[in-house]
Short mmCIF file of C-alpha atoms in Angstrom, two decimals:
data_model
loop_
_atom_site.label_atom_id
_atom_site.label_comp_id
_atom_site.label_asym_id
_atom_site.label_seq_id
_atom_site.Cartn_x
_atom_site.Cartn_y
_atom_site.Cartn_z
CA UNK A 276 47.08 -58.84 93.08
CA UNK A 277 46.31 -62.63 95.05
CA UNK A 278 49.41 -64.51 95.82
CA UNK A 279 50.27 -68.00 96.21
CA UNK A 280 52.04 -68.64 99.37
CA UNK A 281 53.43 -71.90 101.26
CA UNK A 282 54.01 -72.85 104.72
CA UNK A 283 56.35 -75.62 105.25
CA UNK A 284 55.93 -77.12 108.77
CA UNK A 285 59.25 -78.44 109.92
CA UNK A 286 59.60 -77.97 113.55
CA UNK A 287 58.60 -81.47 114.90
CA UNK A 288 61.39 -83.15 117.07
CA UNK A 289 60.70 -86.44 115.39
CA UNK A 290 61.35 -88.34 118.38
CA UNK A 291 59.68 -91.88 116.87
CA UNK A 292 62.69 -91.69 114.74
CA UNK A 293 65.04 -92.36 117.64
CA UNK A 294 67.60 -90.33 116.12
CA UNK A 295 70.71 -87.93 116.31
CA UNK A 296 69.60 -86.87 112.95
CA UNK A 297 66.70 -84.00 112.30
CA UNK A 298 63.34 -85.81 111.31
CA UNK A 299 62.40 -84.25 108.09
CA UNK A 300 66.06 -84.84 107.01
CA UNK A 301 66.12 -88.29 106.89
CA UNK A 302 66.87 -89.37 103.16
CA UNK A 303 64.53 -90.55 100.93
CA UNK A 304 66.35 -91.80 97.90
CA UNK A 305 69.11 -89.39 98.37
CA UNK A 306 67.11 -86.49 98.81
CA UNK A 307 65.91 -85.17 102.45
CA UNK A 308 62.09 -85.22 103.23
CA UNK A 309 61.97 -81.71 103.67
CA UNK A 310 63.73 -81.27 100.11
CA UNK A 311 61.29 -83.44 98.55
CA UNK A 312 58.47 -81.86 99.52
CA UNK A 313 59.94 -77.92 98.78
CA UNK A 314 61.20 -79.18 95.53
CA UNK A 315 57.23 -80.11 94.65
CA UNK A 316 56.54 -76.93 96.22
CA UNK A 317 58.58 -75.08 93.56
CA UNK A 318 57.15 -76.34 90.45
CA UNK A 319 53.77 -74.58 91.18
CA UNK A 320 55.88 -71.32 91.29
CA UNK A 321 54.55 -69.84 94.71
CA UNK A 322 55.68 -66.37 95.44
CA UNK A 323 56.74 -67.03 98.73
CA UNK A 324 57.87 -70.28 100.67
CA UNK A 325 58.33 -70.26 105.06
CA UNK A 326 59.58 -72.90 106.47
CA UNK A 327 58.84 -73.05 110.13
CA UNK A 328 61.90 -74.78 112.29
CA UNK A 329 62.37 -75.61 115.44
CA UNK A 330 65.00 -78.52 116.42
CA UNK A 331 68.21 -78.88 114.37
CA UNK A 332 66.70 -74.91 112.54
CA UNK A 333 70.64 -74.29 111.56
CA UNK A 334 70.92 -78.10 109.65
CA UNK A 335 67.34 -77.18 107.89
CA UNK A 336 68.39 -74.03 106.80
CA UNK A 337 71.43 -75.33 105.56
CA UNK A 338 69.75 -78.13 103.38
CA UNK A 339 67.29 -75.74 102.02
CA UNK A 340 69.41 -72.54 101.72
CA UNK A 341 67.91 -69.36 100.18
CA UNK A 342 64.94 -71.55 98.18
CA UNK A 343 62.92 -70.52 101.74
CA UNK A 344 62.49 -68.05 104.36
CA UNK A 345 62.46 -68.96 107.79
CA UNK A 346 60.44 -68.84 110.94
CA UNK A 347 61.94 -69.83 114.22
CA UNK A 348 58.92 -72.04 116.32
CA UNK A 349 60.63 -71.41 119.72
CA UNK A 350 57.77 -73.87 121.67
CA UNK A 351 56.24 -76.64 120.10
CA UNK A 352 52.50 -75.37 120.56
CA UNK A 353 50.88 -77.22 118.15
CA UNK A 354 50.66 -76.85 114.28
CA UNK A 355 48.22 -74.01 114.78
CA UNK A 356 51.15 -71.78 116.28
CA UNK A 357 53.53 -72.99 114.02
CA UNK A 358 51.98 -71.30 111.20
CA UNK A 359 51.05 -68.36 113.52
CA UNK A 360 54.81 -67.77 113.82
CA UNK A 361 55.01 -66.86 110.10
CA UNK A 362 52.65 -63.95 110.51
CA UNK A 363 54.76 -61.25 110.18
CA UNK A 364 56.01 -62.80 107.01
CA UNK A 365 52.26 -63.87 105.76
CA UNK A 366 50.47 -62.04 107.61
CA UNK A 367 49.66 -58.72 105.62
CA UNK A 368 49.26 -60.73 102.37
CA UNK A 369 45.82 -61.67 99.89
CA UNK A 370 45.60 -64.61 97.99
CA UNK A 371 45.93 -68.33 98.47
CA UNK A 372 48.54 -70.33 101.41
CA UNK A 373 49.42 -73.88 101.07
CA UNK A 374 50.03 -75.64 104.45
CA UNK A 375 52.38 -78.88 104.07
CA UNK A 376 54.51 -80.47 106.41
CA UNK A 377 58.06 -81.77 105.91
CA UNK A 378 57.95 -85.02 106.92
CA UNK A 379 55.25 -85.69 103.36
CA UNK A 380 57.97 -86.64 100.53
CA UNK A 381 55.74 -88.24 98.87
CA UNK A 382 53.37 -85.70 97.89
CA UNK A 383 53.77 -84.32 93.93
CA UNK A 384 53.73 -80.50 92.77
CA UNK A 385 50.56 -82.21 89.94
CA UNK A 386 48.64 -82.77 93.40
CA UNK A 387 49.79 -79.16 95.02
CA UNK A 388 48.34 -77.89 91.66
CA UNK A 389 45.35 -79.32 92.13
CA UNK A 390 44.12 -78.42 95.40
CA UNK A 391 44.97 -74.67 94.85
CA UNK A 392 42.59 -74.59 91.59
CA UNK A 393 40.00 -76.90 93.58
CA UNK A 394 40.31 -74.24 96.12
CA UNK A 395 40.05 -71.06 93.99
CA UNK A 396 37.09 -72.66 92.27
CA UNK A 397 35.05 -73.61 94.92
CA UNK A 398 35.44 -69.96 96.44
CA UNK A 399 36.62 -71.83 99.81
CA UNK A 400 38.08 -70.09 102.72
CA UNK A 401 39.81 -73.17 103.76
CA UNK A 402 40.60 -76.37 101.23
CA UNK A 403 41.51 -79.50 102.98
CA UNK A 404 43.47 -82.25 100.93
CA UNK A 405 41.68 -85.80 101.67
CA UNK A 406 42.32 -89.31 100.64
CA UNK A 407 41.01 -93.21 101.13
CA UNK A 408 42.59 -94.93 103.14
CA UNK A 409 42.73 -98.94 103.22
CA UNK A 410 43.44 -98.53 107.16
CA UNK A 411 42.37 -95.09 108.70
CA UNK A 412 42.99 -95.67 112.34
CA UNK A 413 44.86 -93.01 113.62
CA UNK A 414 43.73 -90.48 111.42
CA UNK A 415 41.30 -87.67 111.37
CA UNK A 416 37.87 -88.44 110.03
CA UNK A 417 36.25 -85.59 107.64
CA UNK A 418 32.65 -85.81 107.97
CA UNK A 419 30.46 -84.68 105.58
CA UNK A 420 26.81 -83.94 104.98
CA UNK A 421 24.22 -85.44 103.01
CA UNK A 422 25.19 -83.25 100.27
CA UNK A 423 28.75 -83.77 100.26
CA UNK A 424 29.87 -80.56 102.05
CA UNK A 425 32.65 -80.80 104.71
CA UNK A 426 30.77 -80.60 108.35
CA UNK A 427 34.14 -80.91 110.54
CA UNK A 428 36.95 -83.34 111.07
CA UNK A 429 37.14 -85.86 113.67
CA UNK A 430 40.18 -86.88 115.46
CA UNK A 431 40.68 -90.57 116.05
CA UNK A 432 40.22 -90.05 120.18
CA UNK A 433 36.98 -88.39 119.07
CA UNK A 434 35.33 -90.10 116.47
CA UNK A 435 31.94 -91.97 117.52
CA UNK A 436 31.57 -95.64 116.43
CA UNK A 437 30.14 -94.50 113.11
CA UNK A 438 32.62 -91.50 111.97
CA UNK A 439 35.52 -94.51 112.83
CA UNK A 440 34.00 -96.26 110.01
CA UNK A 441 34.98 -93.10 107.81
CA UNK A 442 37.25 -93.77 105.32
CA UNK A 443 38.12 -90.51 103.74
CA UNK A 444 40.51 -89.02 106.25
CA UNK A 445 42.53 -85.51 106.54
CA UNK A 446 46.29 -85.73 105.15
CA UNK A 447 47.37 -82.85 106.67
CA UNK A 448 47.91 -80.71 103.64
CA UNK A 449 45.43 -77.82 103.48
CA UNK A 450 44.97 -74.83 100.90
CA UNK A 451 43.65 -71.52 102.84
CA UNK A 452 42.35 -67.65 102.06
CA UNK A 453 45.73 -66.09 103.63
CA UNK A 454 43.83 -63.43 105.77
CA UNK A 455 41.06 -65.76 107.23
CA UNK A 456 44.35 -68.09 108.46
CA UNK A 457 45.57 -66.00 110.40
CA UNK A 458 42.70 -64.29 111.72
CA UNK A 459 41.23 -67.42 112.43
CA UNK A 460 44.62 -68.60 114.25
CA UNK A 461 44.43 -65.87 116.82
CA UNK A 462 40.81 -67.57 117.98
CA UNK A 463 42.75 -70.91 118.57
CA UNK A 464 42.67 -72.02 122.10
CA UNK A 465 44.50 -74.77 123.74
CA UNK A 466 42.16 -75.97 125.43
CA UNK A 467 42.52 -79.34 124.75
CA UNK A 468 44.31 -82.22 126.46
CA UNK A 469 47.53 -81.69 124.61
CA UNK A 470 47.55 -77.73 125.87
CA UNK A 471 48.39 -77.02 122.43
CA UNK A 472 47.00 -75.06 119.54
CA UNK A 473 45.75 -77.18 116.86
CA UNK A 474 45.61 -76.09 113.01
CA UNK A 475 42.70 -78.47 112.55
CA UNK A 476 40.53 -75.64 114.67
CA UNK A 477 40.89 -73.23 112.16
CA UNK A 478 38.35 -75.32 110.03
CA UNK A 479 35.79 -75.78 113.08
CA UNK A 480 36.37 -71.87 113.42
CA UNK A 481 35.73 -70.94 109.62
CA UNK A 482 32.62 -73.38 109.79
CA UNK A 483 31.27 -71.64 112.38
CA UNK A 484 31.62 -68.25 110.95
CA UNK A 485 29.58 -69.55 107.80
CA UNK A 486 32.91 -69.59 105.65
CA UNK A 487 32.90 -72.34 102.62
CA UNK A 488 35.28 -75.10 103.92
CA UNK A 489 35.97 -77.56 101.03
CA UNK A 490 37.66 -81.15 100.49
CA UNK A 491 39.75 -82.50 97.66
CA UNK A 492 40.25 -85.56 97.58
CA UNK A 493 43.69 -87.03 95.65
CA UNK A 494 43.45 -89.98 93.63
CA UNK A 495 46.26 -91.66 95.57
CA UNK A 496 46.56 -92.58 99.35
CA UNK A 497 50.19 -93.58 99.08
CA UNK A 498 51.12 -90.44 98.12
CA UNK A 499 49.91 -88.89 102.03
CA UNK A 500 52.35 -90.89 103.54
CA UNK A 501 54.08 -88.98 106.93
CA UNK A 502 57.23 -90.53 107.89
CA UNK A 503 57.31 -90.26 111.73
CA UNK A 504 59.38 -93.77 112.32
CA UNK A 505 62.00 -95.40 110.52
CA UNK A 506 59.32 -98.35 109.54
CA UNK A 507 57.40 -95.56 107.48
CA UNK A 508 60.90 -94.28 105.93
CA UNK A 509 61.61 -97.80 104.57
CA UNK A 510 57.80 -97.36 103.31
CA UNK A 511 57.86 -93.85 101.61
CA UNK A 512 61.44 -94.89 100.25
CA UNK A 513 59.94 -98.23 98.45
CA UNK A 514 57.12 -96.14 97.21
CA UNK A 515 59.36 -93.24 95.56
CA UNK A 516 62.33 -96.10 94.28
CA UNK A 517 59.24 -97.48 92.07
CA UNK A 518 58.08 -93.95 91.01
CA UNK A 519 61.95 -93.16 90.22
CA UNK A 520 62.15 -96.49 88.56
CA UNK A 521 59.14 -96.18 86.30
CA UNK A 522 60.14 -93.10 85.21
CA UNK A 523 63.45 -93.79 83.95
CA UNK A 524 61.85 -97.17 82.11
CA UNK A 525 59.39 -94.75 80.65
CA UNK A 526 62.41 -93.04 79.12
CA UNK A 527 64.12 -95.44 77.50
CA UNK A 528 65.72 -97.54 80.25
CA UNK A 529 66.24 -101.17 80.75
CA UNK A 530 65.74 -102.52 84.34
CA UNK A 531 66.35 -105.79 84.56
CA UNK A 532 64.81 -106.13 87.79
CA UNK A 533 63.21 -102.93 89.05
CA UNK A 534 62.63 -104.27 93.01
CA UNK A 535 66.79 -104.56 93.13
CA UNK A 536 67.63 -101.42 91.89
CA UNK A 537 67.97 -98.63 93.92
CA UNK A 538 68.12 -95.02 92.10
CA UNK A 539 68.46 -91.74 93.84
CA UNK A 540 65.96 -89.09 92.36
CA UNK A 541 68.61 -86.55 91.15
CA UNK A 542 69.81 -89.23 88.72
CA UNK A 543 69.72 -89.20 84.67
CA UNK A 544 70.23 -91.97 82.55
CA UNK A 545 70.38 -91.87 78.89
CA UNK A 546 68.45 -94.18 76.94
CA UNK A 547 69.30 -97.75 75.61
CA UNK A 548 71.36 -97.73 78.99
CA UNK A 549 70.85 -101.53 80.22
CA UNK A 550 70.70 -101.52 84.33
CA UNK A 551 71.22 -104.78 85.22
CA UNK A 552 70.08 -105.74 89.20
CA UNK A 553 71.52 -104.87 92.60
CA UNK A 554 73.04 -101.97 91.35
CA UNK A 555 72.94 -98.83 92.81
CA UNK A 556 72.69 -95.36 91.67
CA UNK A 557 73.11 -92.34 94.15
CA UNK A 558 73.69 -88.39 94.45
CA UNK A 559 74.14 -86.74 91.05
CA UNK A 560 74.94 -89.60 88.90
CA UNK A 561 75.04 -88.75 84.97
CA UNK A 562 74.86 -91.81 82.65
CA UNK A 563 74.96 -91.58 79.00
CA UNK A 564 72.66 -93.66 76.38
CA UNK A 565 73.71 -97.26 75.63
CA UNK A 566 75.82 -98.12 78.73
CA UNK A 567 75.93 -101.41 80.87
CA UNK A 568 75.84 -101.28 84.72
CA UNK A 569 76.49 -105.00 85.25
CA UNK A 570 75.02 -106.39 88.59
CA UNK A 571 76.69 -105.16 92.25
CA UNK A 572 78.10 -101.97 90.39
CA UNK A 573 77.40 -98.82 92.71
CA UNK A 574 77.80 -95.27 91.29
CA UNK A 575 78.10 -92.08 93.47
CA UNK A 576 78.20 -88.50 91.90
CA UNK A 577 79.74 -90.41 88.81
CA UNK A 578 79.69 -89.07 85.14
CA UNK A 579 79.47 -91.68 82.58
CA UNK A 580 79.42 -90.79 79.03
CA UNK A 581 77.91 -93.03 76.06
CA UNK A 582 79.13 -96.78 75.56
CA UNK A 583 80.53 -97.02 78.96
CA UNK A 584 80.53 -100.94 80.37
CA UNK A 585 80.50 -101.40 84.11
CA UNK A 586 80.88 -104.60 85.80
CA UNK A 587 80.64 -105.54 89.52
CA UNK A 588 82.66 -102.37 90.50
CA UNK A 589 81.88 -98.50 92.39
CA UNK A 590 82.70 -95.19 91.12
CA UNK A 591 82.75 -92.62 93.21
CA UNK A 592 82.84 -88.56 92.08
CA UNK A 593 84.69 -89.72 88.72
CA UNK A 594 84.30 -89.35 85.32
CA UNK A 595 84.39 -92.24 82.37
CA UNK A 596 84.55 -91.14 79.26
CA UNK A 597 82.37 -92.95 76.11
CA UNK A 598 83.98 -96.47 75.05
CA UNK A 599 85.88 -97.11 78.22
CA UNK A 600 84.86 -99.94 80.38
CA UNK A 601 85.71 -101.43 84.18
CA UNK A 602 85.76 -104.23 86.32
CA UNK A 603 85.01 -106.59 87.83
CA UNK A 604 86.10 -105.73 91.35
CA UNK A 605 87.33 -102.46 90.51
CA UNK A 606 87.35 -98.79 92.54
CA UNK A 607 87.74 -95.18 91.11
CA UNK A 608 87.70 -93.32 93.61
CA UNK A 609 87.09 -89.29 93.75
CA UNK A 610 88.73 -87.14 91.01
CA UNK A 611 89.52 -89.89 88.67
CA UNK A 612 89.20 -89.73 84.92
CA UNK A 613 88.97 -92.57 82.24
CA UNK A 614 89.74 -91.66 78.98
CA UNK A 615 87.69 -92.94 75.98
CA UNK A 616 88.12 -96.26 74.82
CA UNK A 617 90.53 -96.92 78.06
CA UNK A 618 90.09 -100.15 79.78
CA UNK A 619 90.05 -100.75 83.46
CA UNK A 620 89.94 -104.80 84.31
CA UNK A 621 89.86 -106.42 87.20
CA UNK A 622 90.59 -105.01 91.54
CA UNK A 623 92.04 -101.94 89.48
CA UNK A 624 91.49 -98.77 92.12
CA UNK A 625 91.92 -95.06 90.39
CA UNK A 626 92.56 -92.01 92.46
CA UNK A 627 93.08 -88.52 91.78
CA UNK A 628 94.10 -89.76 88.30
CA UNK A 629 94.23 -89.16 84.20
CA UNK A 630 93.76 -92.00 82.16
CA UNK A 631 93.79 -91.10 78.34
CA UNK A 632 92.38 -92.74 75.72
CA UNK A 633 93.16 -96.33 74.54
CA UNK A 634 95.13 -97.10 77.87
CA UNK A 635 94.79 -100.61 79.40
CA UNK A 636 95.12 -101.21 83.28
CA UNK A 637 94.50 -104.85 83.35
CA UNK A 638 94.63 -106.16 86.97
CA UNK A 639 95.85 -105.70 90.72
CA UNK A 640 96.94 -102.05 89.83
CA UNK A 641 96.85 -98.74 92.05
CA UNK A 642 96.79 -95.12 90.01
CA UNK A 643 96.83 -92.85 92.76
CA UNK A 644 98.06 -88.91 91.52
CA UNK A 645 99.06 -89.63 88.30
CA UNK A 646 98.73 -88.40 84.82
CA UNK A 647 98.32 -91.27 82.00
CA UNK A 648 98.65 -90.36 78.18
CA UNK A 649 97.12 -92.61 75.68
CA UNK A 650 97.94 -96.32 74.18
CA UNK A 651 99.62 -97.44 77.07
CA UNK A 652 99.86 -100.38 78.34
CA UNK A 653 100.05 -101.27 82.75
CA UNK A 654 101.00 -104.55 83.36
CA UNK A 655 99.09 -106.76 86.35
CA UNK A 656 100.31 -105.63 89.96
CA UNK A 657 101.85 -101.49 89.49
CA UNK A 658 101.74 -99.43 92.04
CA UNK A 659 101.96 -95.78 91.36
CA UNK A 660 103.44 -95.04 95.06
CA UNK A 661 102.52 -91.52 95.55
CA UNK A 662 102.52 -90.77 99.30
CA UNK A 663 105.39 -90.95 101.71
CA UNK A 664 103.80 -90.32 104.85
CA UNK A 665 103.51 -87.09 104.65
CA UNK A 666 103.09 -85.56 101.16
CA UNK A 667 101.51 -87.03 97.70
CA UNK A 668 103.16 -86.79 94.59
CA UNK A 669 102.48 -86.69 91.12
CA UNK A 670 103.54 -89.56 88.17
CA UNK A 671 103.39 -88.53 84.49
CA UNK A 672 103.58 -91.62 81.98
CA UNK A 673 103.44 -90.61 78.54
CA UNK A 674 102.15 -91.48 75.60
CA UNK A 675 102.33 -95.34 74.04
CA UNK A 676 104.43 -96.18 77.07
CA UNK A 677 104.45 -100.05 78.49
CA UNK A 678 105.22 -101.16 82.10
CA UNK A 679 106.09 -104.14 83.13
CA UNK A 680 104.35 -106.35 85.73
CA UNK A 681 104.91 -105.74 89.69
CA UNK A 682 106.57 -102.41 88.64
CA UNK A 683 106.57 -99.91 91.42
CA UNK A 684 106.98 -96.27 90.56
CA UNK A 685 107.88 -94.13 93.19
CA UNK A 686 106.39 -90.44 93.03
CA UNK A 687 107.62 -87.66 91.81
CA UNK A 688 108.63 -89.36 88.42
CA UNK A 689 107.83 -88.44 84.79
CA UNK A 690 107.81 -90.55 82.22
CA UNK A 691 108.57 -89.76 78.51
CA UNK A 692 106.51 -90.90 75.41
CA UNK A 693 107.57 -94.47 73.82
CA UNK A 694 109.69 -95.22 77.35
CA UNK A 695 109.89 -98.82 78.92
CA UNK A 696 109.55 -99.72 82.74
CA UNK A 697 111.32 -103.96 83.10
CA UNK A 698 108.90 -106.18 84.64
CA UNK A 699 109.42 -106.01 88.84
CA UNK A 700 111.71 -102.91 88.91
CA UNK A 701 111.37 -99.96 91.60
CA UNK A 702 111.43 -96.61 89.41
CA UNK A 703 112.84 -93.39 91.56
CA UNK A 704 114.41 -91.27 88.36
CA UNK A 705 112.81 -89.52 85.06
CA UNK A 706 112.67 -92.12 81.99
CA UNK A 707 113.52 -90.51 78.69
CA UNK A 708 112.21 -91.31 75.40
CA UNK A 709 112.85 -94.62 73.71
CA UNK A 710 114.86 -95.86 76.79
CA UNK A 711 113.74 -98.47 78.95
CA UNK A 712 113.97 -98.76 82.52
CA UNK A 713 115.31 -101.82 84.97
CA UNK A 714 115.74 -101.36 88.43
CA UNK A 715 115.91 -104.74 89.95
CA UNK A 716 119.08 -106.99 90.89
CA UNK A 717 120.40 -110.22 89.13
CA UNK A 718 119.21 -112.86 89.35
CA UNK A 719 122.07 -114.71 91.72
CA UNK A 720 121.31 -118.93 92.21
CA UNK A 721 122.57 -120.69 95.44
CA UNK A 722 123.29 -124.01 94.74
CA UNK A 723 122.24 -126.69 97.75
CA UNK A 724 120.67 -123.88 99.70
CA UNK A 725 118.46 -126.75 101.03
CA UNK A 726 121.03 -128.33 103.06
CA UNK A 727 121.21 -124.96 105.58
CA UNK A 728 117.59 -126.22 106.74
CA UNK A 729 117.29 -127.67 109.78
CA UNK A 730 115.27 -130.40 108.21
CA UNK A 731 117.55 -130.92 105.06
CA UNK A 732 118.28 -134.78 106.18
CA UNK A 733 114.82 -135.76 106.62
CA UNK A 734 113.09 -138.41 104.33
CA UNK A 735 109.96 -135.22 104.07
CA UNK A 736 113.16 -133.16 101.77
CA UNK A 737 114.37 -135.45 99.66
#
């Protein structure tokens, strides 16, 4: 029975991108090129996927994991010997391969789709994917014949005054008959200027041998887009944060303004949610329906249930629960967890902590390693001091506690149900139930403490 294979050409060093970083990892709205591209790959259910590496092969692999197999491109020879080296992967196979490169995030699985039934239907050894472009220079020309059939393609270098006017140009992408691929690989030459072997001569090759060579051409040009500089990454980013964007207004979601809001492509948000701008939205973010992200608010890897309000403030790999609300100016930071209904005010920063239900944190409050039960109340300025230096340690405040203003509470302490902390005491020692806590000294006046001053006489003190 035919397959459906893909070839995944990754092994570019991506130099233009002046870079420590791999090229077809570069982020596009959280979400590396390479990903973007195998991820569209996926949804047309190919048997097999190679991706061929070259540079940075170990950080590749390790993006992609065991969604691929992998072909090691020792030289870089050209694109035609990249997809040689996944012969003895390929090689033995019948049916249809797709040839895309990594550095194409752009590209959609409804496109993929298309050119493999284009290709099956047209009975075509070899399936280029085309598009208009506004600007061609700098790509390859496909020139056709007065009826429409593909004659060859025509590199920039080599195009004559009249196939530069050309406007329909190659993309890159291209659907083949697996067997004629590789047979017609191992006829490549490098004769060329580069010394390299050039996919692109697999079509002149197939032509030649009297083999149907077809074109589809997709709808949209933006969607061809190779990054190979960082100016083209700011340009395949805009184009997918609009895509993103449209998608989630589609679905129910207000965007106050669209061209401020910046929304990673893993991220779901529920409808009735109100997105208000310059707010940011990143990794795995989960929002529930009929939230608030008030302007400046950035969310990483945060879970937010229903009815959450967030204003001005980031949450980072933490969870809110539905009803409870932050900010402005506030942090919760990694492994903390608002309670429903708890409120969070303002320059409030939650670590590693519990808050349950109902609790208020007003203001100019640190919760680091600490357990919070329900209907309490922290006045403005607490610190939860939980690290020494060397160690952390845990606070547990129970249920329907209060604590005073400019409290500190020095970890390990618990802190029984219905207990009392005094406004500005230090807390060390367990609180039981019912009892309240005051660990501060008298107040002690000093009468005519002014006169110890060395200016005490002058006219400025009296």
């Amino acid at each position: 029975m035919a397959g459906k294979y893909t070839i995944i050409l990754a092994a570019g060093k991506g130099t233009r991108m002046k870079s420590k970083l791999y090229k077809v990892l570069h982020p596009v709205c959280g979400k590396p090129m390479v990903d973007h591209v195998l991820t569209a790959i996926e949804k047309t259910q190919p048997d097999k996927v190679v991706t061929i590496v070259g540079h940075g092969a170990e950080a590749v692999e390790e993006t992609l994991g065991d969604r691929s197999e992998y072909v090691v491109q020792e030289s870089q020879l050209g694109t035609g010997h990249a997809v040689l080296q996944a012969e003895p992967l390929l090689g033995d196979k019948t049916g249809m391969t797709l040839i895309a490169s990594g550095d194409t995030p752009l590209l959609t699985a409804t496109t993929f789709e298309k050119l493999f039934a284009y290709h099956k239907d047209k009975g075509a050894k070899a399936t280029i994917l085309t598009a208009t472009a506004p600007d061609p220079t700098g790509y390859g020309r496909i020139v056709r014949n007065d009826l429409g059939i593909v004659e060859k393609i025509v590199e920039q270098k080599d195009a004559s005054l009249e196939e530069a006017r050309i406007t329909e140009i190659n993309t890159g992408v291209y659907c083949f008959d697996n067997q004629a691929l590789f047979e017609a690989l191992h006829k490549v030459t490098n004769h060329n200027a580069q010394g390299e072997y050039y996919l692109t001569d697999v079509i002149e090759i197939l032509k030649k041998e009297g083999a149907i060579v077809a074109a589809y051409k997709m709808a949209n040009f933006e969607e061809s887009m190779g990054v190979n500089d960082r100016i083209a990454l700011a340009a395949a980013t805009k184009v997918m944060q609009q895509r993103i964007n449209t998608r989630h207004m589609q679905d129910g979601v207000t965007l106050i303004d669209p061209a401020t809001t910046y929304i990673d492509t893993d991220v779901q948000i529920g409808s009735d949610t109100v997105i208000e701008p310059s707010v940011s939205l990143k990794g795995h973010t989960v929002i529930g329906e009929d939230c608030v992200i008030g302007t400046h608010s950035e969310l990483i890897d945060a879970t937010l249930e229903d009815n959450v309000h967030v204003v001005s403030s980031t949450i980072e790999h933490a969870v809110m629960h539905s009803g409870s609300d932050i900010g402005p100016n506030s942090h919760l930071r990694p492994k903390a967890e608002i309670g429903e209904n708890a409120h969070l005010g303002n320059f409030v920063e939650i670590k590693n902590a519990t808050i349950g239900a109902r609790t208020k944190v007003g203001h100019l409050t640190y919760v680091g390693d600490a357990t919070l039960g329900t209907d309490i109340n922290v006045g403005c300025g607490v610190v939860f001091v939980n690290y020494d230096g060397v160690q952390k340690f845990h606070t547990t405040i129970g249920d329907k506690s209060f604590i005073g203003s400019n409290s500190n509470i020095i970890a390990p302490v618990n802190m029984a149900d219905h207990s009392f902390i005094a406004a500005g005491s230090t807390i060390t020692d367990d609180i039981p139930k019912h009892a309240m806590a005051i660990a501060r000294a008298r107040q002690t006046n000093k009468p005519d403490f002014w006169q110890r001053l060395p200016l005490a006489n002058s006219k400025d003190w009296d």
